[in-house]
Amino acid sequence: EAQVTQNPRYLITVTGKKLTVTCSQNMNHEYMSWYRQDPGLGLRQIYYSMNVEVTDKGDVPEGYKVSRKEKRNFPLILESPSPNQTSLYFCASSLESPSEDEQYFGPGTRLTVT
Amino acid sequence: QQQVKQSPQSLIVQKGGISIINCAYENTAFDYFPWYQQFPGKGPALLIAIRPDVSEKKEGRFTISFNKSAKQFSLHIMDSQPGDSATYFCAASRTDSWGKLQFGAGTQVVVTP
């Protein structure tokens, strides 16, 4: 089944404790992206990747890191999480850019930082 | 600052009625306008999209109307069904910006039986 998977689905952590949210797609997509969803703000792009080893900042990259060492995986790293990073996170992928091709979203990761 | 303004925030409509969600944008360089549908506990999914060379696009009960001069576009859900209850997001992007989508804040639609 073609899908985008994220792990974990739920995470409660404490301020400053490094964490990684994994994202994997099995559709051989070139483009991958991370978004955060907050009430009243919609979805905001954190980082995106056009291909392996090619990444760029989205609209809200502060406090996040990404890497794209393999085509299928695009992990999101929070080196020192803070409470303002409490949010619902989505990974997404598409064959080409989202304005050229349908973007498929993962099921989301709900992160709480205390 | 949100580049795409979406209204209303929430909407309750009776089964069989019409749901209308509006979005406005400022950046005239935007040339791709998708709508995403999100059910509780799920990720968003592309519903329908339009480019500025047409004023309307229809797929089943869902229609996008686009007004380039007013910089507005809207989603109409005809004959609304309880299964349409979801959050709807409009978005906009420039094709030459690596598809960086700017999303609206979302509209929660509830269709009552």
PDB file of C-alpha atoms in Angstrom:
ATOM      1  CA  GLU A   1       0.000   0.000   0.000  1.00  0.00           C
ATOM      2  CA  ALA A   2       1.324   3.431  -1.019  1.00  0.00           C
ATOM      3  CA  GLN A   3       1.755   5.476   2.114  1.00  0.00           C
ATOM      4  CA  VAL A   4       3.687   7.932   4.228  1.00  0.00           C
ATOM      5  CA  THR A   5       4.461   6.653   7.717  1.00  0.00           C
ATOM      6  CA  GLN A   6       5.527   8.637  10.746  1.00  0.00           C
ATOM      7  CA  ASN A   7       6.822   7.493  14.108  1.00  0.00           C
ATOM      8  CA  PRO A   8       6.057   7.978  16.861  1.00  0.00           C
ATOM      9  CA  ARG A   9       2.403   9.006  16.561  1.00  0.00           C
ATOM     10  CA  TYR A  10       2.367  10.513  20.023  1.00  0.00           C
ATOM     11  CA  LEU A  11       5.261  11.840  22.073  1.00  0.00           C
ATOM     12  CA  ILE A  12       5.485  13.625  25.400  1.00  0.00           C
ATOM     13  CA  THR A  13       8.928  14.905  26.276  1.00  0.00           C
ATOM     14  CA  VAL A  14      10.675  17.475  28.437  1.00  0.00           C
ATOM     15  CA  THR A  15      12.368  20.712  27.474  1.00  0.00           C
ATOM     16  CA  GLY A  16      15.862  20.204  26.071  1.00  0.00           C
ATOM     17  CA  LYS A  17      15.739  16.460  25.458  1.00  0.00           C
ATOM     18  CA  LYS A  18      16.716  15.782  21.850  1.00  0.00           C
ATOM     19  CA  LEU A  19      14.199  13.856  19.785  1.00  0.00           C
ATOM     20  CA  THR A  20      13.723  12.594  16.257  1.00  0.00           C
ATOM     21  CA  VAL A  21      10.468  12.025  14.417  1.00  0.00           C
ATOM     22  CA  THR A  22      10.894   9.615  11.534  1.00  0.00           C
ATOM     23  CA  CYS A  23       9.132   9.828   8.185  1.00  0.00           C
ATOM     24  CA  SER A  24       9.219   7.260   5.434  1.00  0.00           C
ATOM     25  CA  GLN A  25       7.455   6.959   2.072  1.00  0.00           C
ATOM     26  CA  ASN A  26       7.249   3.958  -0.244  1.00  0.00           C
ATOM     27  CA  MET A  27       6.185   5.784  -3.418  1.00  0.00           C
ATOM     28  CA  ASN A  28       9.650   6.711  -4.748  1.00  0.00           C
ATOM     29  CA  HIS A  29       8.748  10.384  -4.362  1.00  0.00           C
ATOM     30  CA  GLU A  30      11.370  13.068  -4.984  1.00  0.00           C
ATOM     31  CA  TYR A  31       9.814  15.784  -2.817  1.00  0.00           C
ATOM     32  CA  MET A  32       9.271  15.541   0.922  1.00  0.00           C
ATOM     33  CA  SER A  33       8.202  18.125   3.437  1.00  0.00           C
ATOM     34  CA  TRP A  34       7.510  18.690   7.126  1.00  0.00           C
ATOM     35  CA  TYR A  35       4.629  20.826   8.390  1.00  0.00           C
ATOM     36  CA  ARG A  36       3.344  21.798  11.782  1.00  0.00           C
ATOM     37  CA  GLN A  37      -0.356  22.345  12.395  1.00  0.00           C
ATOM     38  CA  ASP A  38      -1.528  24.709  15.099  1.00  0.00           C
ATOM     39  CA  PRO A  39      -5.109  25.877  15.832  1.00  0.00           C
ATOM     40  CA  GLY A  40      -5.955  29.062  13.991  1.00  0.00           C
ATOM     41  CA  LEU A  41      -2.743  28.963  11.960  1.00  0.00           C
ATOM     42  CA  GLY A  42      -3.353  26.110   9.537  1.00  0.00           C
ATOM     43  CA  LEU A  43      -0.313  24.210   8.329  1.00  0.00           C
ATOM     44  CA  ARG A  44       3.076  25.870   8.145  1.00  0.00           C
ATOM     45  CA  GLN A  45       6.025  24.370   6.333  1.00  0.00           C
ATOM     46  CA  ILE A  46       9.121  23.701   8.432  1.00  0.00           C
ATOM     47  CA  TYR A  47      11.574  22.216   5.909  1.00  0.00           C
ATOM     48  CA  TYR A  48      11.364  20.581   2.535  1.00  0.00           C
ATOM     49  CA  SER A  49      13.580  18.412   0.372  1.00  0.00           C
ATOM     50  CA  MET A  50      13.619  18.331  -3.411  1.00  0.00           C
ATOM     51  CA  ASN A  51      15.809  15.234  -3.571  1.00  0.00           C
ATOM     52  CA  VAL A  52      18.439  13.264  -1.692  1.00  0.00           C
ATOM     53  CA  GLU A  53      20.904  15.584   0.048  1.00  0.00           C
ATOM     54  CA  VAL A  54      18.935  18.670  -1.067  1.00  0.00           C
ATOM     55  CA  THR A  55      16.943  20.435   1.636  1.00  0.00           C
ATOM     56  CA  ASP A  56      15.749  23.978   2.233  1.00  0.00           C
ATOM     57  CA  LYS A  57      13.983  26.007   4.900  1.00  0.00           C
ATOM     58  CA  GLY A  58      10.266  26.503   4.903  1.00  0.00           C
ATOM     59  CA  ASP A  59       8.439  29.269   6.759  1.00  0.00           C
ATOM     60  CA  VAL A  60       9.149  28.177  10.353  1.00  0.00           C
ATOM     61  CA  PRO A  61      12.522  26.345  10.439  1.00  0.00           C
ATOM     62  CA  GLU A  62      13.845  27.726  13.759  1.00  0.00           C
ATOM     63  CA  GLY A  63      14.586  24.971  16.283  1.00  0.00           C
ATOM     64  CA  TYR A  64      14.375  22.138  13.746  1.00  0.00           C
ATOM     65  CA  LYS A  65      16.840  20.160  11.636  1.00  0.00           C
ATOM     66  CA  VAL A  66      16.304  17.683   8.836  1.00  0.00           C
ATOM     67  CA  SER A  67      18.366  15.342   6.709  1.00  0.00           C
ATOM     68  CA  ARG A  68      17.702  13.431   3.503  1.00  0.00           C
ATOM     69  CA  LYS A  69      20.299  10.713   3.151  1.00  0.00           C
ATOM     70  CA  GLU A  70      17.956   8.275   1.445  1.00  0.00           C
ATOM     71  CA  LYS A  71      15.112   8.986  -0.939  1.00  0.00           C
ATOM     72  CA  ARG A  72      12.479   7.305   1.203  1.00  0.00           C
ATOM     73  CA  ASN A  73      13.350   8.819   4.598  1.00  0.00           C
ATOM     74  CA  PHE A  74      13.140  12.390   5.872  1.00  0.00           C
ATOM     75  CA  PRO A  75      13.563  12.598   9.657  1.00  0.00           C
ATOM     76  CA  LEU A  76      12.759  15.723  11.661  1.00  0.00           C
ATOM     77  CA  ILE A  77      15.158  16.478  14.504  1.00  0.00           C
ATOM     78  CA  LEU A  78      14.520  18.725  17.482  1.00  0.00           C
ATOM     79  CA  GLU A  79      17.928  19.236  19.113  1.00  0.00           C
ATOM     80  CA  SER A  80      16.591  21.066  22.160  1.00  0.00           C
ATOM     81  CA  PRO A  81      12.779  21.035  22.207  1.00  0.00           C
ATOM     82  CA  SER A  82      10.919  23.888  23.855  1.00  0.00           C
ATOM     83  CA  PRO A  83       7.242  24.182  24.889  1.00  0.00           C
ATOM     84  CA  ASN A  84       6.468  26.384  21.860  1.00  0.00           C
ATOM     85  CA  GLN A  85       7.227  23.369  19.670  1.00  0.00           C
ATOM     86  CA  THR A  86       4.233  21.547  21.120  1.00  0.00           C
ATOM     87  CA  SER A  87       2.208  20.896  17.991  1.00  0.00           C
ATOM     88  CA  LEU A  88       0.838  18.370  15.507  1.00  0.00           C
ATOM     89  CA  TYR A  89       3.466  17.490  12.909  1.00  0.00           C
ATOM     90  CA  PHE A  90       2.886  16.121   9.423  1.00  0.00           C
ATOM     91  CA  CYS A  91       5.297  14.685   6.928  1.00  0.00           C
ATOM     92  CA  ALA A  92       4.269  14.774   3.271  1.00  0.00           C
ATOM     93  CA  SER A  93       5.645  13.574  -0.045  1.00  0.00           C
ATOM     94  CA  SER A  94       4.974  14.047  -3.749  1.00  0.00           C
ATOM     95  CA  LEU A  95       6.534  12.902  -6.990  1.00  0.00           C
ATOM     96  CA  GLU A  96       7.295  16.483  -7.973  1.00  0.00           C
ATOM     97  CA  SER A  97       6.723  19.768  -6.150  1.00  0.00           C
ATOM     98  CA  PRO A  98       3.272  20.067  -4.465  1.00  0.00           C
ATOM     99  CA  SER A  99       2.191  22.621  -7.058  1.00  0.00           C
ATOM    100  CA  GLU A 100       2.854  20.115  -9.848  1.00  0.00           C
ATOM    101  CA  ASP A 101       1.738  16.862  -8.274  1.00  0.00           C
ATOM    102  CA  GLU A 102      -0.523  15.573  -5.505  1.00  0.00           C
ATOM    103  CA  GLN A 103       1.028  15.728  -2.052  1.00  0.00           C
ATOM    104  CA  TYR A 104       0.423  12.756   0.273  1.00  0.00           C
ATOM    105  CA  PHE A 105       0.429  13.348   4.019  1.00  0.00           C
ATOM    106  CA  GLY A 106       1.338  11.001   6.825  1.00  0.00           C
ATOM    107  CA  PRO A 107      -0.979  10.374   9.796  1.00  0.00           C
ATOM    108  CA  GLY A 108       0.658  12.990  12.013  1.00  0.00           C
ATOM    109  CA  THR A 109       2.748  13.058  15.194  1.00  0.00           C
ATOM    110  CA  ARG A 110       1.347  14.838  18.207  1.00  0.00           C
ATOM    111  CA  LEU A 111       4.228  16.265  20.224  1.00  0.00           C
ATOM    112  CA  THR A 112       3.937  17.738  23.698  1.00  0.00           C
ATOM    113  CA  VAL A 113       6.973  19.435  25.248  1.00  0.00           C
ATOM    114  CA  THR A 114       6.677  20.146  28.982  1.00  0.00           C
TER     115      THR A 114
ATOM    116  CA  GLN B   1       1.525  36.763   8.901  1.00  0.00           C
ATOM    117  CA  GLN B   2      -0.880  34.537   7.044  1.00  0.00           C
ATOM    118  CA  GLN B   3      -0.649  35.002   3.290  1.00  0.00           C
ATOM    119  CA  VAL B   4      -3.964  33.262   2.694  1.00  0.00           C
ATOM    120  CA  LYS B   5      -6.985  34.339   4.742  1.00  0.00           C
ATOM    121  CA  GLN B   6      -9.756  31.782   5.106  1.00  0.00           C
ATOM    122  CA  SER B   7     -13.306  32.194   6.387  1.00  0.00           C
ATOM    123  CA  PRO B   8     -15.420  31.172   8.155  1.00  0.00           C
ATOM    124  CA  GLN B   9     -13.585  29.416  10.967  1.00  0.00           C
ATOM    125  CA  SER B  10     -16.431  26.943  11.345  1.00  0.00           C
ATOM    126  CA  LEU B  11     -19.624  26.090   9.559  1.00  0.00           C
ATOM    127  CA  ILE B  12     -22.687  24.026  10.397  1.00  0.00           C
ATOM    128  CA  VAL B  13     -24.893  22.972   7.495  1.00  0.00           C
ATOM    129  CA  GLN B  14     -27.826  20.630   7.202  1.00  0.00           C
ATOM    130  CA  LYS B  15     -27.651  17.511   5.096  1.00  0.00           C
ATOM    131  CA  GLY B  16     -28.419  18.433   1.502  1.00  0.00           C
ATOM    132  CA  GLY B  17     -27.376  22.044   1.963  1.00  0.00           C
ATOM    133  CA  ILE B  18     -24.526  23.992   0.387  1.00  0.00           C
ATOM    134  CA  SER B  19     -21.281  24.671   2.262  1.00  0.00           C
ATOM    135  CA  ILE B  20     -19.269  27.667   1.106  1.00  0.00           C
ATOM    136  CA  ILE B  21     -15.734  28.452   2.270  1.00  0.00           C
ATOM    137  CA  ASN B  22     -13.883  31.544   1.115  1.00  0.00           C
ATOM    138  CA  CYS B  23     -10.204  32.360   0.790  1.00  0.00           C
ATOM    139  CA  ALA B  24      -8.388  35.566  -0.131  1.00  0.00           C
ATOM    140  CA  TYR B  25      -4.757  36.173  -1.011  1.00  0.00           C
ATOM    141  CA  GLU B  26      -2.510  39.138  -1.721  1.00  0.00           C
ATOM    142  CA  ASN B  27       0.412  37.711  -3.676  1.00  0.00           C
ATOM    143  CA  THR B  28      -0.495  37.976  -7.362  1.00  0.00           C
ATOM    144  CA  ALA B  29       2.369  35.622  -8.198  1.00  0.00           C
ATOM    145  CA  PHE B  30       0.419  32.671  -6.781  1.00  0.00           C
ATOM    146  CA  ASP B  31      -0.611  30.376  -9.616  1.00  0.00           C
ATOM    147  CA  TYR B  32      -1.810  27.203  -7.937  1.00  0.00           C
ATOM    148  CA  PHE B  33      -4.747  26.997  -5.516  1.00  0.00           C
ATOM    149  CA  PRO B  34      -5.518  23.617  -3.909  1.00  0.00           C
ATOM    150  CA  TRP B  35      -8.058  22.630  -1.293  1.00  0.00           C
ATOM    151  CA  TYR B  36      -7.254  19.952   1.249  1.00  0.00           C
ATOM    152  CA  GLN B  37      -9.717  17.924   3.331  1.00  0.00           C
ATOM    153  CA  GLN B  38      -8.744  16.611   6.762  1.00  0.00           C
ATOM    154  CA  PHE B  39     -10.727  14.135   8.856  1.00  0.00           C
ATOM    155  CA  PRO B  40     -10.117  13.895  12.620  1.00  0.00           C
ATOM    156  CA  GLY B  41      -6.951  11.951  13.420  1.00  0.00           C
ATOM    157  CA  LYS B  42      -5.805  11.893   9.795  1.00  0.00           C
ATOM    158  CA  GLY B  43      -3.460  13.864   7.613  1.00  0.00           C
ATOM    159  CA  PRO B  44      -4.839  16.308   5.040  1.00  0.00           C
ATOM    160  CA  ALA B  45      -5.639  14.963   1.580  1.00  0.00           C
ATOM    161  CA  LEU B  46      -5.839  16.874  -1.674  1.00  0.00           C
ATOM    162  CA  LEU B  47      -9.484  17.417  -2.613  1.00  0.00           C
ATOM    163  CA  ILE B  48      -9.438  19.649  -5.679  1.00  0.00           C
ATOM    164  CA  ALA B  49      -7.153  22.314  -7.159  1.00  0.00           C
ATOM    165  CA  ILE B  50      -7.350  25.130  -9.691  1.00  0.00           C
ATOM    166  CA  ARG B  51      -4.986  27.311 -11.694  1.00  0.00           C
ATOM    167  CA  PRO B  52      -5.802  30.939 -12.598  1.00  0.00           C
ATOM    168  CA  ASP B  53      -6.434  30.225 -16.283  1.00  0.00           C
ATOM    169  CA  VAL B  54      -9.946  28.980 -15.413  1.00  0.00           C
ATOM    170  CA  SER B  55     -12.666  30.559 -13.267  1.00  0.00           C
ATOM    171  CA  GLU B  56     -14.313  27.361 -12.085  1.00  0.00           C
ATOM    172  CA  LYS B  57     -13.494  23.703 -11.619  1.00  0.00           C
ATOM    173  CA  LYS B  58     -15.951  21.024 -10.604  1.00  0.00           C
ATOM    174  CA  GLU B  59     -15.336  17.503  -9.339  1.00  0.00           C
ATOM    175  CA  GLY B  60     -18.475  15.724  -8.273  1.00  0.00           C
ATOM    176  CA  ARG B  61     -20.168  17.746  -5.538  1.00  0.00           C
ATOM    177  CA  PHE B  62     -17.114  19.956  -4.995  1.00  0.00           C
ATOM    178  CA  THR B  63     -16.566  23.159  -6.993  1.00  0.00           C
ATOM    179  CA  ILE B  64     -13.817  25.765  -6.818  1.00  0.00           C
ATOM    180  CA  SER B  65     -14.727  29.264  -7.982  1.00  0.00           C
ATOM    181  CA  PHE B  66     -11.795  31.562  -8.737  1.00  0.00           C
ATOM    182  CA  ASN B  67     -11.900  35.353  -9.085  1.00  0.00           C
ATOM    183  CA  LYS B  68      -8.489  36.564 -10.219  1.00  0.00           C
ATOM    184  CA  SER B  69      -9.301  40.288 -10.128  1.00  0.00           C
ATOM    185  CA  ALA B  70     -10.618  40.065  -6.564  1.00  0.00           C
ATOM    186  CA  LYS B  71      -7.811  37.696  -5.518  1.00  0.00           C
ATOM    187  CA  GLN B  72     -10.351  35.339  -4.011  1.00  0.00           C
ATOM    188  CA  PHE B  73     -11.308  31.723  -4.429  1.00  0.00           C
ATOM    189  CA  SER B  74     -13.934  29.592  -2.783  1.00  0.00           C
ATOM    190  CA  LEU B  75     -14.983  25.995  -2.257  1.00  0.00           C
ATOM    191  CA  HIS B  76     -18.618  25.023  -2.681  1.00  0.00           C
ATOM    192  CA  ILE B  77     -19.827  21.667  -1.403  1.00  0.00           C
ATOM    193  CA  MET B  78     -23.180  20.907  -2.990  1.00  0.00           C
ATOM    194  CA  ASP B  79     -25.698  18.503  -1.435  1.00  0.00           C
ATOM    195  CA  SER B  80     -23.559  18.317   1.727  1.00  0.00           C
ATOM    196  CA  GLN B  81     -23.467  14.910   3.423  1.00  0.00           C
ATOM    197  CA  PRO B  82     -22.542  13.904   7.008  1.00  0.00           C
ATOM    198  CA  GLY B  83     -19.444  12.202   5.530  1.00  0.00           C
ATOM    199  CA  ASP B  84     -18.248  15.642   4.374  1.00  0.00           C
ATOM    200  CA  SER B  85     -17.808  16.699   8.021  1.00  0.00           C
ATOM    201  CA  ALA B  86     -14.119  17.583   8.168  1.00  0.00           C
ATOM    202  CA  THR B  87     -11.699  20.488   8.299  1.00  0.00           C
ATOM    203  CA  TYR B  88     -11.003  22.133   4.965  1.00  0.00           C
ATOM    204  CA  PHE B  89      -7.853  24.086   4.171  1.00  0.00           C
ATOM    205  CA  CYS B  90      -7.283  26.328   1.198  1.00  0.00           C
ATOM    206  CA  ALA B  91      -3.737  26.954   0.048  1.00  0.00           C
ATOM    207  CA  ALA B  92      -1.784  28.849  -2.565  1.00  0.00           C
ATOM    208  CA  SER B  93       1.650  28.592  -4.104  1.00  0.00           C
ATOM    209  CA  ARG B  94       3.862  29.747  -6.914  1.00  0.00           C
ATOM    210  CA  THR B  95       4.912  27.037  -9.336  1.00  0.00           C
ATOM    211  CA  ASP B  96       8.443  28.489  -9.385  1.00  0.00           C
ATOM    212  CA  SER B  97       8.822  28.342  -5.588  1.00  0.00           C
ATOM    213  CA  TRP B  98       9.385  24.608  -5.283  1.00  0.00           C
ATOM    214  CA  GLY B  99       5.740  24.245  -4.363  1.00  0.00           C
ATOM    215  CA  LYS B 100       5.934  26.053  -1.039  1.00  0.00           C
ATOM    216  CA  LEU B 101       2.282  26.024  -0.081  1.00  0.00           C
ATOM    217  CA  GLN B 102       0.798  28.820   2.019  1.00  0.00           C
ATOM    218  CA  PHE B 103      -2.197  27.436   3.897  1.00  0.00           C
ATOM    219  CA  GLY B 104      -5.272  29.167   5.242  1.00  0.00           C
ATOM    220  CA  ALA B 105      -6.236  28.683   8.890  1.00  0.00           C
ATOM    221  CA  GLY B 106      -8.843  26.032   8.115  1.00  0.00           C
ATOM    222  CA  THR B 107     -12.634  25.725   8.300  1.00  0.00           C
ATOM    223  CA  GLN B 108     -14.323  23.058  10.363  1.00  0.00           C
ATOM    224  CA  VAL B 109     -17.456  21.895   8.568  1.00  0.00           C
ATOM    225  CA  VAL B 110     -20.143  19.949  10.400  1.00  0.00           C
ATOM    226  CA  VAL B 111     -23.001  18.485   8.378  1.00  0.00           C
ATOM    227  CA  THR B 112     -25.991  17.606  10.534  1.00  0.00           C
ATOM    228  CA  PRO B 113     -28.258  14.690   9.570  1.00  0.00           C
TER     229      PRO B 113
END
